[in-house]
Coordinates of C-alpha atoms in Angstrom, one line a residue:
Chain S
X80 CA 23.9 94.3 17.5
X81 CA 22.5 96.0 19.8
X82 CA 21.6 95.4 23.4
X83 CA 19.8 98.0 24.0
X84 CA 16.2 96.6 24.7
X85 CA 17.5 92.9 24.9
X86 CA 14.6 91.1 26.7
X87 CA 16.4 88.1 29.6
X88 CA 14.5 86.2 31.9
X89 CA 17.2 85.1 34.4
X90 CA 16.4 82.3 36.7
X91 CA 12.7 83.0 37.1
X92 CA 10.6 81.5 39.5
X93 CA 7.4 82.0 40.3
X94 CA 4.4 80.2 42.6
X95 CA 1.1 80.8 42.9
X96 CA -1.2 79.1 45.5
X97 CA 1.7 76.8 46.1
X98 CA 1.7 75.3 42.9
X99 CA 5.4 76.2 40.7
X100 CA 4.2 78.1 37.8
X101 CA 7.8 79.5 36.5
X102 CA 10.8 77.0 38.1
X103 CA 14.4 78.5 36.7
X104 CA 13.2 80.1 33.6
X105 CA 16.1 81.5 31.6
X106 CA 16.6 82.5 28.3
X107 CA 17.2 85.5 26.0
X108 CA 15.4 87.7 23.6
X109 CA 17.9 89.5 20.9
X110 CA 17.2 92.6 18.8
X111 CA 16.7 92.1 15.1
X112 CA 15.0 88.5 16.3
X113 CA 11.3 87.3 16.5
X114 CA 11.6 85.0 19.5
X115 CA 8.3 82.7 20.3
X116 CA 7.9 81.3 23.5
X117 CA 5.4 77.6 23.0
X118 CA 4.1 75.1 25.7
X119 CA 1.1 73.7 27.1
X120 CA -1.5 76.0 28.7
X121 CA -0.5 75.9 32.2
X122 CA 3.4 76.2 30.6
X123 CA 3.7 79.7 32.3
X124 CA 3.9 81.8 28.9
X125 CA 1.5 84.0 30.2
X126 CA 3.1 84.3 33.8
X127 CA 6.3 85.0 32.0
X128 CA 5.3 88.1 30.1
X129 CA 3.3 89.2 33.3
X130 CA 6.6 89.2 34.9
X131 CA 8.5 91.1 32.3
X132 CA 5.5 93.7 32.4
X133 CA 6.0 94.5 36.1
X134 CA 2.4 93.2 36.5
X135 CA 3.7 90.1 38.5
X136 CA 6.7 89.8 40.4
X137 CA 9.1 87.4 40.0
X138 CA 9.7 85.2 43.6
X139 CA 13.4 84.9 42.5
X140 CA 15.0 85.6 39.5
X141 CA 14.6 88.7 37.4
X142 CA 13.0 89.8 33.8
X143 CA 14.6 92.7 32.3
X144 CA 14.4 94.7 29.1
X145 CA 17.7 96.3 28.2
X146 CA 19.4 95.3 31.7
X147 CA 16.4 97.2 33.4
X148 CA 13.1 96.3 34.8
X149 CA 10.1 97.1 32.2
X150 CA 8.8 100.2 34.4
X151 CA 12.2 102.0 34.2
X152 CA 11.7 102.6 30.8
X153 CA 10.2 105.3 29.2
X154 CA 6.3 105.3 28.4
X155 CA 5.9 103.6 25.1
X156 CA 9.2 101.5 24.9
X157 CA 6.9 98.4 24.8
X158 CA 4.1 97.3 23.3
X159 CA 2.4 94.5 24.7
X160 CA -1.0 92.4 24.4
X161 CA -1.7 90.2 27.3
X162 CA -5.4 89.8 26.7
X163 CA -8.0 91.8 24.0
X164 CA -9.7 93.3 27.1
X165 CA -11.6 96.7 26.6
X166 CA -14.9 98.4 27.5
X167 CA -17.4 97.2 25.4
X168 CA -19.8 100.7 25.8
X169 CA -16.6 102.6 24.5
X170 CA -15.5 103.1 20.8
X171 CA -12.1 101.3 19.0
X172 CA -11.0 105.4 18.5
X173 CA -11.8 105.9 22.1
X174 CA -10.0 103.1 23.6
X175 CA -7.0 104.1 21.3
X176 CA -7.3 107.6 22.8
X177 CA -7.2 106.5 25.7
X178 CA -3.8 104.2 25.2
X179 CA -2.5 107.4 23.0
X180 CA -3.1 109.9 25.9
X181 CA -1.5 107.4 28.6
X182 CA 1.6 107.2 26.5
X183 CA 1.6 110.8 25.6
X184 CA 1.5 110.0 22.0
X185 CA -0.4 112.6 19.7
X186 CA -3.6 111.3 18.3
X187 CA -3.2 111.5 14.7
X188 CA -1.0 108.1 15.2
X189 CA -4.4 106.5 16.3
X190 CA -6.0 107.0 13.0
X191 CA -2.9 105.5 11.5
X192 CA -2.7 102.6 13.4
X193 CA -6.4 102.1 12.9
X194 CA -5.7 102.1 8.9
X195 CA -3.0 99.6 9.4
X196 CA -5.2 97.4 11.3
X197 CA -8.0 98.1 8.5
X198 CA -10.3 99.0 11.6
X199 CA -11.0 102.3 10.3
X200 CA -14.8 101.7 8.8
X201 CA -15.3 100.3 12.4
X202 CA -13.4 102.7 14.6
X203 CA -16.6 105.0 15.8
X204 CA -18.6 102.0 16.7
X205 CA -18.8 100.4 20.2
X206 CA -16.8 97.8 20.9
X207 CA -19.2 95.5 21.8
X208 CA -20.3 94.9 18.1
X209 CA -17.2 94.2 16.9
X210 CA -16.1 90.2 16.0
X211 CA -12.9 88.8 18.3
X212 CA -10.9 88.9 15.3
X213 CA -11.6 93.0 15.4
X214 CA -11.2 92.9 18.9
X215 CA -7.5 91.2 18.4
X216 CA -6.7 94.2 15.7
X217 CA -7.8 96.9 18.1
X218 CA -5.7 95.3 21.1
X219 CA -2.7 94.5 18.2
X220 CA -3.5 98.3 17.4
X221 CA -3.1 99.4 20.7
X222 CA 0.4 97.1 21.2
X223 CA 1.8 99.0 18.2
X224 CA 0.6 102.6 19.1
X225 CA 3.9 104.8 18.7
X226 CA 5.8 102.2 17.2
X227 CA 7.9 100.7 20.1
X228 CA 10.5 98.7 19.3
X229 CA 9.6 96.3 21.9
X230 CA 6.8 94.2 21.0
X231 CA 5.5 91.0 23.6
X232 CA 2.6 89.8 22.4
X233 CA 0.6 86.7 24.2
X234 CA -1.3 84.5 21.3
X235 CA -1.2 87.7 19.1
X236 CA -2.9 85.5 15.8
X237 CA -5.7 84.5 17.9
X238 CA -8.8 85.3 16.0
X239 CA -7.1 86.9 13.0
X240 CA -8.5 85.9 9.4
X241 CA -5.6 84.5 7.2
X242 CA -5.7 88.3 5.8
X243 CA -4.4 89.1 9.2
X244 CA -2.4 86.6 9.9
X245 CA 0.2 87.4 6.6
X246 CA 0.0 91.2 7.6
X247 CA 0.8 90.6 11.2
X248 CA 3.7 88.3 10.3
X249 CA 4.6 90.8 8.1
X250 CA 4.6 93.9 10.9
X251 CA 6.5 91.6 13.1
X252 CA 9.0 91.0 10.7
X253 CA 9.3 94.7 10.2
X254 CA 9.9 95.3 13.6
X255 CA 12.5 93.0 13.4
X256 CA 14.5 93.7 11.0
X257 CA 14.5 97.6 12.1
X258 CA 16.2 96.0 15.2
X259 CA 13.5 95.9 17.6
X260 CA 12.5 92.8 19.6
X261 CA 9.8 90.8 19.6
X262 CA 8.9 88.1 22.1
X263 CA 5.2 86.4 21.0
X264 CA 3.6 83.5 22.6
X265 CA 1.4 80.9 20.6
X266 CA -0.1 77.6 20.4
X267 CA -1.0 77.3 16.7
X268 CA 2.9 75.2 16.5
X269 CA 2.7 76.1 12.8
X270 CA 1.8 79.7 12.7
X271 CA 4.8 80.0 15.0
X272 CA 7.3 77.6 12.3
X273 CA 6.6 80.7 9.5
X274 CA 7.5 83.8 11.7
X275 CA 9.8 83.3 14.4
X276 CA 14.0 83.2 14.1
X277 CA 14.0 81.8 18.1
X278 CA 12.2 79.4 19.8
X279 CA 12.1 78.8 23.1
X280 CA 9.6 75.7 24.8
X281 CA 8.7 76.1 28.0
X282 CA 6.7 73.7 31.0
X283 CA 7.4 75.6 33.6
X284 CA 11.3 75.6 32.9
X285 CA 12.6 76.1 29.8
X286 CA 12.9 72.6 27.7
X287 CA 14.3 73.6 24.9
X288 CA 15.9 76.9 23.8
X289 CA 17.6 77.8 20.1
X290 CA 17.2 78.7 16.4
X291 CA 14.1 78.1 15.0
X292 CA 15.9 76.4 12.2
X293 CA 17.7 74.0 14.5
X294 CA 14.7 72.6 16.0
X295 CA 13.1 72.0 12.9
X296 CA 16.5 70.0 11.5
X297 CA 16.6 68.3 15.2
X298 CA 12.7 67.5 15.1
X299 CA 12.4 63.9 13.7
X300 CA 9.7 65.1 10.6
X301 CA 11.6 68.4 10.0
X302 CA 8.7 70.6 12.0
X303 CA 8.2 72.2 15.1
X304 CA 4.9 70.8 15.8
X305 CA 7.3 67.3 15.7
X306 CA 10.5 68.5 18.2
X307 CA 7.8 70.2 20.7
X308 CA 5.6 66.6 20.9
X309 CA 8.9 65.2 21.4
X310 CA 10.0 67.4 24.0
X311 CA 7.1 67.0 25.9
X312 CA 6.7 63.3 25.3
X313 CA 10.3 63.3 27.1
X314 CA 9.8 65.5 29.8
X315 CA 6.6 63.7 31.0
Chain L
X49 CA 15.5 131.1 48.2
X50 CA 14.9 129.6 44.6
X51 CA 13.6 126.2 43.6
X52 CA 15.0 124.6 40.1
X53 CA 13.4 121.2 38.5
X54 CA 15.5 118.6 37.2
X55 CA 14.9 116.8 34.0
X56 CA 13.1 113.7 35.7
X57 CA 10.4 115.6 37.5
X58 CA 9.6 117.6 34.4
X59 CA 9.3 114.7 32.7
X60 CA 7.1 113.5 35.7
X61 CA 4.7 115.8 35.6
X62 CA 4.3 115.4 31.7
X63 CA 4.0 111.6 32.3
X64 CA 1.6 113.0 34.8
X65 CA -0.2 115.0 32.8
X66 CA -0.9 112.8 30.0
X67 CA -2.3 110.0 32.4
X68 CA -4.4 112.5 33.4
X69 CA -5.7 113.2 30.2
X70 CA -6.2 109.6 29.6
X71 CA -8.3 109.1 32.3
X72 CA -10.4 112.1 31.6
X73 CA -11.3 110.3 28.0
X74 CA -11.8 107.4 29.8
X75 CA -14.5 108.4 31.8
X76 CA -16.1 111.2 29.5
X77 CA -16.6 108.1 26.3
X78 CA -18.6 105.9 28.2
X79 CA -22.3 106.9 29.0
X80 CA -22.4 105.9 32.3
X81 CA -20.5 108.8 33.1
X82 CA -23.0 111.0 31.7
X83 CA -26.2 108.7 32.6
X84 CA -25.0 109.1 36.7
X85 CA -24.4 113.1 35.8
X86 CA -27.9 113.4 34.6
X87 CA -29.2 111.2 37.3
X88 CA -27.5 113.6 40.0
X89 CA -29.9 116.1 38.6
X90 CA -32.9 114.6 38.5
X91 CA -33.0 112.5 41.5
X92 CA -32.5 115.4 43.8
X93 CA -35.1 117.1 41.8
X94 CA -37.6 114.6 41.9
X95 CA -36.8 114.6 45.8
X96 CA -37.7 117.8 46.2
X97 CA -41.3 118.0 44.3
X98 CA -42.0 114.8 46.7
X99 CA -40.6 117.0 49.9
X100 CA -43.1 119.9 48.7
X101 CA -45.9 117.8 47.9
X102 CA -45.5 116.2 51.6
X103 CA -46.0 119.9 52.8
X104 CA -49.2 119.8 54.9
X105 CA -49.1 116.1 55.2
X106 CA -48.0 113.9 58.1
X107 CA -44.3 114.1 57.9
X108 CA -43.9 116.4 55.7
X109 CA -41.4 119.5 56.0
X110 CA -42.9 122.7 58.0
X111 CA -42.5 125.2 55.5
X112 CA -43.4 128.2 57.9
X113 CA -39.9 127.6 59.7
X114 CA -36.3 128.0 58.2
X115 CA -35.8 124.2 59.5
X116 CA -38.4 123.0 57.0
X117 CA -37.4 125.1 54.2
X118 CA -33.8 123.2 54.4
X119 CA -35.5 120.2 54.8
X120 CA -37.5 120.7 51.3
X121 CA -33.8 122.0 50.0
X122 CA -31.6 119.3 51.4
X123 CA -32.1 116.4 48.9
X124 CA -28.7 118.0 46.9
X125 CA -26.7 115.4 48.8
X126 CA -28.6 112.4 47.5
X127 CA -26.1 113.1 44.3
X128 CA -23.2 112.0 46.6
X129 CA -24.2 108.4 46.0
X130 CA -24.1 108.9 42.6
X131 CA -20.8 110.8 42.6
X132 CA -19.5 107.6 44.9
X133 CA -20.2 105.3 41.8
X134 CA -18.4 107.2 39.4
X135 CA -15.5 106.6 42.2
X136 CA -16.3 103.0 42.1
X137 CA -16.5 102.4 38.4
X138 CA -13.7 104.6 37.6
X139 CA -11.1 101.8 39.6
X140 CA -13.7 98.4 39.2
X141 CA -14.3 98.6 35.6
X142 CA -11.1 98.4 34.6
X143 CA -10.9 94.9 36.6
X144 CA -14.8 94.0 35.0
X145 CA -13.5 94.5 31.4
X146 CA -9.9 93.5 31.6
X147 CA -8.6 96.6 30.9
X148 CA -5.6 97.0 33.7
X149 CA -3.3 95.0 32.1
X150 CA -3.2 97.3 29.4
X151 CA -3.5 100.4 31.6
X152 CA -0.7 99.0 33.7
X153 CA 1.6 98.6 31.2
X154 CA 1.3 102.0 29.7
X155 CA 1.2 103.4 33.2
X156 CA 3.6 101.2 34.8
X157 CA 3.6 103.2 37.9
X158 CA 0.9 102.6 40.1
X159 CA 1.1 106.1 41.9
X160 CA 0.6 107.6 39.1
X161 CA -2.1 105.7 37.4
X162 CA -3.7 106.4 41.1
X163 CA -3.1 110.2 41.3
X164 CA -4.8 110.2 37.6
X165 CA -7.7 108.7 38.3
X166 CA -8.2 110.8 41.4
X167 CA -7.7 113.7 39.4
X168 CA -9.7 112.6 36.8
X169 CA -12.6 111.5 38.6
X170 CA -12.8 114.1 41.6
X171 CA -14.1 116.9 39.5
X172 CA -16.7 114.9 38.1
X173 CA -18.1 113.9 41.1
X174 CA -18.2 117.7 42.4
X175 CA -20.0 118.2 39.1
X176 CA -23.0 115.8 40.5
X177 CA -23.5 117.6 43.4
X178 CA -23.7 120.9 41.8
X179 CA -25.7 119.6 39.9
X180 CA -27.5 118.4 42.6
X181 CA -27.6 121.2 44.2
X182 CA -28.6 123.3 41.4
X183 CA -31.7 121.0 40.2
X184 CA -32.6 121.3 44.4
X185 CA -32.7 125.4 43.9
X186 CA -33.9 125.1 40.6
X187 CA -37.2 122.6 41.2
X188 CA -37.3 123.9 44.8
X189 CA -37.4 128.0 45.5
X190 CA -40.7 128.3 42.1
X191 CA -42.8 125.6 44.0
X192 CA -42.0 126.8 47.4
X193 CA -43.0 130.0 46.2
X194 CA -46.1 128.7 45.0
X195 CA -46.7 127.3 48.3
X196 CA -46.3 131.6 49.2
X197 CA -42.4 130.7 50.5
X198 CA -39.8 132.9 49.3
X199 CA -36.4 131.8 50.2
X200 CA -33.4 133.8 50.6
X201 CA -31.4 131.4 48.8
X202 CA -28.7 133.6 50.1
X203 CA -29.8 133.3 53.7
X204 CA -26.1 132.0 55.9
X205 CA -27.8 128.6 56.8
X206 CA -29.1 127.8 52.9
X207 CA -25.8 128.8 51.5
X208 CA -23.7 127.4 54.3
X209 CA -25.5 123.7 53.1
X210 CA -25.6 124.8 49.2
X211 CA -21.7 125.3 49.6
X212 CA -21.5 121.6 51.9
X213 CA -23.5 120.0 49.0
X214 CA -21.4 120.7 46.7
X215 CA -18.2 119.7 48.1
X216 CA -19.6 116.7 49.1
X217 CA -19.0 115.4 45.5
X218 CA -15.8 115.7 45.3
X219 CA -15.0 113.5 48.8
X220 CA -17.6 111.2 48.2
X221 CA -16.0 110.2 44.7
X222 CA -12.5 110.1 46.7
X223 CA -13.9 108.0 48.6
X224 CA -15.4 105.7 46.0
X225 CA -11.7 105.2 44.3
X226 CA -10.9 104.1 47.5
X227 CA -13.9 101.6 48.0
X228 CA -13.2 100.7 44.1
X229 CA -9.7 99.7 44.6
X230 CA -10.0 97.7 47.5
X231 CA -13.1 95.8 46.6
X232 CA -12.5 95.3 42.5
X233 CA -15.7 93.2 42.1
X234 CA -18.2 95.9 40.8
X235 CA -20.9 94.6 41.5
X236 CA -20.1 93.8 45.1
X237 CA -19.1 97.4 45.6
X238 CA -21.9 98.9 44.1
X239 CA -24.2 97.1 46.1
X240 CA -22.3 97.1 49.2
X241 CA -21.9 101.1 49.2
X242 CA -25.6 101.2 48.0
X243 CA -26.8 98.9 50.9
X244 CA -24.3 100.7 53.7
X245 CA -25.0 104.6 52.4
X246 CA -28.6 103.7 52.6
X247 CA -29.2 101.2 55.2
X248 CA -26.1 100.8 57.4
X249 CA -25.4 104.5 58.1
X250 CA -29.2 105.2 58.8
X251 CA -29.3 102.6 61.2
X252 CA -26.4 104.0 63.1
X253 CA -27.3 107.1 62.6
X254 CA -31.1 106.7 64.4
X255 CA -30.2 104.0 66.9
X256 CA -26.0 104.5 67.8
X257 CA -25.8 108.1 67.1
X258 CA -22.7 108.6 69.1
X259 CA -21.0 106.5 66.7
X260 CA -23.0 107.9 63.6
X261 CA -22.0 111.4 63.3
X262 CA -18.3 110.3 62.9
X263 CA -19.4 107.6 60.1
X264 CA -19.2 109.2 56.4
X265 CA -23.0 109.7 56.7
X266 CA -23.0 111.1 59.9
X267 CA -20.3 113.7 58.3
X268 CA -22.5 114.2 55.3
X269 CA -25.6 115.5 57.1
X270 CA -23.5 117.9 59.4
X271 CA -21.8 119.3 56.3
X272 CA -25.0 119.9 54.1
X273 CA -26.8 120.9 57.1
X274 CA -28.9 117.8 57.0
X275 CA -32.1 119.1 59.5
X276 CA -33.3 115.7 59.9
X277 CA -30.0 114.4 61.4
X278 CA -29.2 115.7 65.1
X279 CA -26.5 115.8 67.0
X280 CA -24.2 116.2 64.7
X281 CA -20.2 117.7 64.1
X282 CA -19.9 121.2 63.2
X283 CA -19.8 121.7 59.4
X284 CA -16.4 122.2 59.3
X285 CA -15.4 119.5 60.8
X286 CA -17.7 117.3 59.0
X287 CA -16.3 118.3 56.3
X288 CA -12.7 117.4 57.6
X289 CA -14.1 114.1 58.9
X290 CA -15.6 113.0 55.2
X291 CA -12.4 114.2 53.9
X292 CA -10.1 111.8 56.9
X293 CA -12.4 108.6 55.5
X294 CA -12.0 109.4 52.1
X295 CA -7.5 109.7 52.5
X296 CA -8.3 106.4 54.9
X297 CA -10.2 104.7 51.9
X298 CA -7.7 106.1 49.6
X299 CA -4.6 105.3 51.0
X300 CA -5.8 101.6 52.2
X301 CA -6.9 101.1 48.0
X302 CA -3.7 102.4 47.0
X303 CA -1.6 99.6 49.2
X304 CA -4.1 96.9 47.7
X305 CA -3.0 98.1 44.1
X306 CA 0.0 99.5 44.8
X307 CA 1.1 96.1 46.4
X308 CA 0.8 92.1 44.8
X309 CA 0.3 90.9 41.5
X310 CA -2.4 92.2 39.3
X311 CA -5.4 89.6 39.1
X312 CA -4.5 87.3 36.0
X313 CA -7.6 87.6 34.8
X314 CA -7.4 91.3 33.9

């Protein structure tokens, strides 16, 4: 298997007015895998992919993709979705331009991720009518613009109908299974159980790391949701 | 002696290139882009139908001497405010709407996300004061002719402070990339560039004038030939001056960015 775009958090720590955010945080990404990072809010998910997006630095430690740091890569090696921010006065097309352009990828792939995201009746209105589950498409859109086969994706199902919840398992399992990796945070425990092959639970270290299959046959009623309460249970 | 380029900084420049071209559709789909463009016109023409309406009156311009015919011809640089907050929002609304993250991670390097959005932005803002400039001419040389004035539009000190008007723009939106990365909260920097371009400089410019004509607006009025502004630097250097805050502005926004964790709220 490749190790191409492996993703590794190496002894990552991170504080932020004082208070330890990320304390040691190690563990591994593989190609081929859908690995989901779970824990409490305050757990340091988000801190963790801001790191591995060069948009935080790590105090010690390092987050790499592929044995290098994320902005060493070429444009459009990851596709990432930290937050469904965009300008409400602009349209979904335009804000898709706009990713498109930055990326240097031609524009006929924005009408084609707009199909797959079934945004394509909305994509020449403004933003700010659409719902937050259109919202989530256009920034899932935006994540999958060129087809990177790096996808990190923080709470990518949030505001999804069920529609969109089966196709984006579906496109992440795609991803996959073409050998890309994906790395996606979440708190809905059971969204999580039906899509990822990894799991890794983290409170500000990492508390449990390993197949997604082994924590459900560790977990003491055979689910996630029941080896992450006892996780944390312990570690409080 | 012959200069080759290597792989990487062809591949720069195309990286380059297409973060340019993103931030050129950034700013031309949003209609405040266009709203300030059109209010760079119509501002400085609505200046100057008050300016020749106030001829005759107490403080109005003496239209009988070349100084008073600038004076009806210098609102042009009024559009430099405008051109500032296309500056501003250019860099702040990308923290107001949570866009960096995602702008950041296409554009990983700051430098170049910077360099873009200076190249992006500065052209627009020289559009506003031609504009300017032009609605000035425009609204200005028919009703000062009315008024039995006929301009030589072409006359060395009119030109000299058509051509200064103009460039204005494109410093003054420098300059607002510069304000607009170092204070990200737009509505603070909107204001606070507002209240200082319109309040702050004229103070210093009637009471500590010494100190005024090196401030931005001191360098303004010497560059458009400002009449109602003495004691000013030569033109030139005015324009060098505007140009020194705007690379001060710039370089101090470009550490802020440049350097620290982007805000976790964007």
């Amino acid at each position: 298997m490749s190790t191409e775009c492996e993703v590794r958090f190496e002894r990552v720590m991170k504080s932020i007015g004082g208070q330890t955010i990320l304390d040691d945080v190690s563990f591994n990404a593989l190609p081929g895998q859908i690995t989901g990072i779970v824990g409490p809010n305050g757990a340091g998910k988000t801190t963790a992919f801001r790191i591995l997006l060069g948009l935080a630095s790590a105090d010690e430690g390092s987050a790499t993709i592929g044995g290098r740091g994320f902005a060493a890569h070429p444009a459009g090696t990851v596709g990432a979705l930290l937050n469904a921010g965009a300008h409400p006065g602009r349209t979904g097309r335009d804000h898709l331009r706009i990713v498109a352009a930055a990326l240097g990828i031609a524009s006929m792939n924005v009408d084609a991720v707009l199909e797959e995201v079934e945004l394509v009746a909305a994509a020449r209105r403004r933003i700010s009518s659409y719902s937050l589950g259109m919202r989530q498409r256009l920034a899932l859109a935006a994540a999958l613009l060129g087809d990177p086969p790096v996808l990190v994706l923080d709470e990518p199902a949030n505001g999804l109908d069920p529609d969109g919840i089966i196709w984006l398992r579906k496109r992440l399992r795609a991803v996959a299974d073409k050998g890309g990796v994906v790395v996606i945070s979440s708190h809905v425990l059971s969204e999580l159980e039906h899509v990822i092959d990894h799991v890794v639970v983290l409170r500000r270290n990492v508390v449990w790391s390993g197949r997604a299959e082994s924590a459900v046959s560790e977990s003491p009623d055979g689910t996630l949701e029941g080896l992450y309460g006892e996780l944390l249970q312990a570690a409080v | 002696m012959t200069t080759t380029t290597t792989a990487p900084e062809l591949a720069d420049r195309q990286q380059l290139r297409s973060v340019i071209a993103s931030e050129w559709i950034r700013a031309l789909t949003t209609r405040t882009t266009y709203a300030l463009v059109i209010i760079s016109f119509l501002v400085p023409a609505l200046f100057t139908i008050t300016q020749v309406m106030s001829v005759g009156h107490s403080g109005g311009a003496d239209i009988s001497t070349l100084a008073g015919i600038r004076q009806v011809l210098s609102a042009g640089s009024s559009a430099g405010l405008f051109a500032t907050l296309i500056g501003i929002l250019a860099v702040t609304s990308e923290f107001r709407h949570q866009t960096v993250a995602l702008s950041l991670t296409c554009v990983p390097n700051r430098r170049r996300w910077f360099i873009a959005k200076l190249a992006a932005t500065v052209p627009l803002g020289f559009l506003c004061t031609v504009f300017g400039q032009c609605a000035v001419l425009i609204v200005g040389i028919p009703l000062l002719a009315h008024k039995g004035v006929h301009p030589a539009i072409w006359h060395g000190d009119i030109l000299k402070a058509t051509v200064g008007t103009m460039i204005l723009g494109g410093l003054t939106s420098a300059w607002g990339i510069g304000i607009g990365a170092c204070i990200r909260n737009q509505t603070v920097a909107i204001a606070g560039t507002i209240i200082y371009t319109t309040l702050a400089e004229a103070a210093f410019l009637n009471y500590v004038p010494s100190v005024g004509r090196y401030l931005p607006g001191g360098a303004t009025a010497s560059m458009t030939f400002d009449p109602t502004v003495r004691d000013t630097v030569p033109a030139l250097a005015g324009i060098l001056l505007l140009a020194c805050w705007a690379v001060s502005l710039l370089v101090i926004g470009y550490l802020h960015t440049s350097r620290g964790d982007v805000p976790a709220d964007s």
